[in-house]
Coordinates of C-alpha atoms in Angstrom, one line a residue:
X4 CA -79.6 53.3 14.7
X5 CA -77.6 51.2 16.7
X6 CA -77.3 48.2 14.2
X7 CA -77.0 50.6 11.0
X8 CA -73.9 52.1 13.1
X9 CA -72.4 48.5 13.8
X10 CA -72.2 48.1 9.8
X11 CA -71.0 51.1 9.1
X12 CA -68.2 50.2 11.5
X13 CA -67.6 46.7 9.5
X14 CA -67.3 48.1 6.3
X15 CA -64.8 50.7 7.2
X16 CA -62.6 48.1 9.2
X17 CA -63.0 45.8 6.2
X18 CA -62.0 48.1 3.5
X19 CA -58.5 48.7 4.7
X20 CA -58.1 45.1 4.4
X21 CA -58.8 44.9 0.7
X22 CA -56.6 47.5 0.1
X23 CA -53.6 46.1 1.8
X24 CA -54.8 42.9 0.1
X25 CA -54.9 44.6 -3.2
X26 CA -52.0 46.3 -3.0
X27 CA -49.6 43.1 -2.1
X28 CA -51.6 41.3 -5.1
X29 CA -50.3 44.4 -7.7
X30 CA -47.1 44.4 -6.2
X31 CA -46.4 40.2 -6.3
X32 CA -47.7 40.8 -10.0
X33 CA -45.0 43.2 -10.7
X34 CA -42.4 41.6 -9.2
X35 CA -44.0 38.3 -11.7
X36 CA -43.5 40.5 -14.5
X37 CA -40.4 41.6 -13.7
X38 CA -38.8 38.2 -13.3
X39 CA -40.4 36.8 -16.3
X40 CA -39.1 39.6 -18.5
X41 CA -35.5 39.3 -16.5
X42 CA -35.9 35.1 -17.6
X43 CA -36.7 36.4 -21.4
X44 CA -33.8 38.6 -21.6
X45 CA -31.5 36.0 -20.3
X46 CA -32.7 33.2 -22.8
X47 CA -32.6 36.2 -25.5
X48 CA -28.9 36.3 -24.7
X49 CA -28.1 32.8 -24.9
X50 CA -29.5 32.4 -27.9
X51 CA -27.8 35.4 -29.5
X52 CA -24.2 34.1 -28.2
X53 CA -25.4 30.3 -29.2
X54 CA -26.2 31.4 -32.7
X55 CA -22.5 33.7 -32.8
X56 CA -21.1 30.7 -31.5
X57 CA -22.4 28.3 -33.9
X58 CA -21.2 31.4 -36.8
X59 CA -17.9 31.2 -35.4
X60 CA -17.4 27.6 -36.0
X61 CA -18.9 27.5 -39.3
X62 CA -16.7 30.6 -40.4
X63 CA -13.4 28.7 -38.6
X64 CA -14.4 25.4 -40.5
X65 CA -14.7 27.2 -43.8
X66 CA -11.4 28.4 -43.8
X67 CA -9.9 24.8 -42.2
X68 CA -11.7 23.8 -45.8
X69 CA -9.9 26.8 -47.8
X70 CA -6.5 26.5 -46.8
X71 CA -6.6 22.5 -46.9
X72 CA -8.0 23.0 -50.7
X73 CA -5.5 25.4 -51.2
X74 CA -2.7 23.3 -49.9
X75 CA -4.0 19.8 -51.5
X76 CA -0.3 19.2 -53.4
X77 CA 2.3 20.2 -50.4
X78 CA -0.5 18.0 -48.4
X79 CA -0.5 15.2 -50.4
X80 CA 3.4 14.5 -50.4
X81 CA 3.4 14.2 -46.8
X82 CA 6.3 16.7 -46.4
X83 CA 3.5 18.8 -44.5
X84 CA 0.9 18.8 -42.1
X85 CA -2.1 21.0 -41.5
X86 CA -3.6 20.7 -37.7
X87 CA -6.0 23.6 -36.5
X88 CA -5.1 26.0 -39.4
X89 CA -1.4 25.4 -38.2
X90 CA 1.0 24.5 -41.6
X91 CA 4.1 22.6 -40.2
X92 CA 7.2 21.4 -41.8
X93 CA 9.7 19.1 -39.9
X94 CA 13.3 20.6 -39.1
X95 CA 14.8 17.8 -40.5
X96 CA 13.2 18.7 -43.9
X97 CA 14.1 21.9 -43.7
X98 CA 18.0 22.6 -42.0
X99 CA 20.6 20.5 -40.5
X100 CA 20.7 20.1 -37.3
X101 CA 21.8 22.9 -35.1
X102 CA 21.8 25.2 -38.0
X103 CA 19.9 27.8 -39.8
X104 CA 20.7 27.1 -43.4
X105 CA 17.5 25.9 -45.4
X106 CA 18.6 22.7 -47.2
X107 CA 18.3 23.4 -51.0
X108 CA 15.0 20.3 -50.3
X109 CA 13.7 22.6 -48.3
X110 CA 13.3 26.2 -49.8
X111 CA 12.2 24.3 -53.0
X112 CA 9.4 23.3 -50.6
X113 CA 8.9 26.6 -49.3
X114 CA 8.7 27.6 -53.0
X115 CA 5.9 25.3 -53.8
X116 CA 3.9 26.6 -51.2
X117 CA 3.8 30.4 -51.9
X118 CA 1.2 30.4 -54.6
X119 CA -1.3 28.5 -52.7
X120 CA -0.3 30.7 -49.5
X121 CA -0.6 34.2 -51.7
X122 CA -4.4 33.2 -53.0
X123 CA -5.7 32.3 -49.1
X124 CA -3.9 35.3 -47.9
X125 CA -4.7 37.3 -50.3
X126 CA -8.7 36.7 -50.4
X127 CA -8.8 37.0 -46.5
X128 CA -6.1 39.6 -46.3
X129 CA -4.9 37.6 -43.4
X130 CA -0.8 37.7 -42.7
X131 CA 1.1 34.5 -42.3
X132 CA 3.1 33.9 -39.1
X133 CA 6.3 32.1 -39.1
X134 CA 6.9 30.4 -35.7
X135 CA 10.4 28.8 -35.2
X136 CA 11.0 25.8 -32.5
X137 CA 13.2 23.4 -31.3
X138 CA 13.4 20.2 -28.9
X139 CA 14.3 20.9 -25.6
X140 CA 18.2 19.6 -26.0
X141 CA 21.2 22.6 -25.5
X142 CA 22.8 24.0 -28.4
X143 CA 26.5 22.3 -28.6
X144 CA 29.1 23.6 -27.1
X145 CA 31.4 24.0 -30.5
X146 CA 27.9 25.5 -31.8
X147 CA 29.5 29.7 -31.1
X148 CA 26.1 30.9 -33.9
X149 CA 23.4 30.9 -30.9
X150 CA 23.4 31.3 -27.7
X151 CA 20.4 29.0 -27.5
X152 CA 17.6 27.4 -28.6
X153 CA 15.1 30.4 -28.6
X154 CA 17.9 32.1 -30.8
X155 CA 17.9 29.3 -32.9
X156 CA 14.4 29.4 -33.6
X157 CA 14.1 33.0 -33.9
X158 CA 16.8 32.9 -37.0
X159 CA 15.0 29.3 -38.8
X160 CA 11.8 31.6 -38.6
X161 CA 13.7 34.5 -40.0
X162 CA 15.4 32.2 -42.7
X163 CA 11.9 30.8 -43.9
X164 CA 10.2 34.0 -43.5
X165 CA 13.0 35.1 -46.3
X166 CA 13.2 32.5 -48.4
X167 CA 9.3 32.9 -48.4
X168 CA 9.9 36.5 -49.1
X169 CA 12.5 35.7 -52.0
X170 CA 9.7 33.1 -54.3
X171 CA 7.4 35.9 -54.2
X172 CA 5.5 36.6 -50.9
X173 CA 5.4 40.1 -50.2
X174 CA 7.2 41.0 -47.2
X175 CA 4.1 43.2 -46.0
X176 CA 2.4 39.4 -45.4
X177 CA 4.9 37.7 -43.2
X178 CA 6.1 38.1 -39.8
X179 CA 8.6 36.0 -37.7
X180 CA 8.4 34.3 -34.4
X181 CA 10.3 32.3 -31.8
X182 CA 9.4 29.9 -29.3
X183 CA 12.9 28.0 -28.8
X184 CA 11.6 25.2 -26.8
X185 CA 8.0 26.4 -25.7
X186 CA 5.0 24.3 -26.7
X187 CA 6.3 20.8 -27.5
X188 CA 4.0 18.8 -29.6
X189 CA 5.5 15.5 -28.6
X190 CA 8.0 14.1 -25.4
X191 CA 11.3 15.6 -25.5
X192 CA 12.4 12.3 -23.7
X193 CA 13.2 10.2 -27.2
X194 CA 14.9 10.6 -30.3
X195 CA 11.4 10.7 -32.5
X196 CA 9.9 13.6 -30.1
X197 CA 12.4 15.4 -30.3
X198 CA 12.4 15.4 -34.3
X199 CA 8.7 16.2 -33.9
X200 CA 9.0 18.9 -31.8
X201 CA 12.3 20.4 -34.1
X202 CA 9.7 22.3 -36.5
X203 CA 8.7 25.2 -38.1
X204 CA 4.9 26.4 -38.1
X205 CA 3.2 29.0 -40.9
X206 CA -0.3 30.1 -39.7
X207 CA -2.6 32.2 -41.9
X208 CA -4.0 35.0 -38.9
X209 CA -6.1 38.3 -39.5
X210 CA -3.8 41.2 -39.4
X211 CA -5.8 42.4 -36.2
X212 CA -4.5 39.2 -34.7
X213 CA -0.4 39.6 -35.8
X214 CA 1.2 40.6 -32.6
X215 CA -0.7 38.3 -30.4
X216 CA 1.4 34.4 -30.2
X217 CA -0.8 31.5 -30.9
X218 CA -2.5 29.7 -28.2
X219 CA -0.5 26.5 -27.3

């Protein structure tokens, strides 16, 4: 009796031990579980924003493509550049200096690039933004039309955005903007930076996008 006593003893001690044992096995294979599905979800994730990502690029490129197709001609004479979806035309080409009067050069330039500009736009229903700048010199003193160069740059954009207006854009597709001396594109410190940085910029945008400025 004795001995059969003595192993009933062993197996009730030992049994609580496989239970506690069990129980800490089922509850590491959870927690197993639980990281490997948090790990799936994460890669999940990163592939979803990789492959957006990757859509955003090629959709960005393909319009890079359109409006360089569509601009070939103006592109070609050198009077204009195109530099991430960004149309620019020199101030020289388009007013004296210190002034706000398009040189009879330049709105026949502007004229030549409507058409091409009304097609993109117009396929995309994107607007066109107008940006006006200047170099970072102060107006003259005998200057008394601005009181400086943001106000300068606000009436070249207005001017182009008209004589834009005026060959046939319609007005619902253009909006004006200023920048005066903001967001150089070369040094202000020499005669040829300065002339780079004296510009006007057109940039196709969705209309979603039309009151938020360009990133420099």
């Amino acid at each position: 009796m004795t001995g059969a006593d003595d192993w009933d003893d062993g197996v009730e001690q030992t049994a609580p031990v496989w239970a506690v044992f069990g129980d800490l096995m089922s509850g590491l294979l959870g927690a197993f579980v639980l990281v490997l599905v948090g790990v799936l979800v994460v890669q999940m994730d990163l592939v979803t924003n990789l492959q957006a990502e990757v859509a955003k690029r090629h959709t960005e490129e393909q319009r890079r493509m359109a409006l360089e197709k569509a601009l070939a001609g103006p592109l070609a004479s050198g009077r204009v550049t195109l530099n991430n979806g960004r149309i620019g035309i020199s101030g020289n080409v388009l007013f004296p200096v210190n002034s706000d009067q398009l040189r009879p050069e330049g709105r026949q330039l502007l004229k030549t690039l409507v058409p091409p500009l009304q097609v993109y736009l117009g396929a995309r229903d994107d607007m066109l933004m107008v940006s006006g700048f200047t170099d970072n010199q102060p107006i003259i003193d005998r200057n008394q039309h601005f009181a400086d160069n943001l106000e300068l740059s606000a009436q070249r954009a207005l001017t182009v955005s008209r004589a834009l207006i005026e060959s046939g854009m319609p007005s619902s597709r253009v909006f004006a903007a200023a920048f005066g001396a903001e967001q150089p594109v070369a040094s202000n410190d020499n005669d040829a930076g300065r002339a780079q940085n004296r510009r006007v910029e057109m940039a196709p945008v969705p209309r979603s996008a039309a009151d938020k400025p360009p990133t420099p």
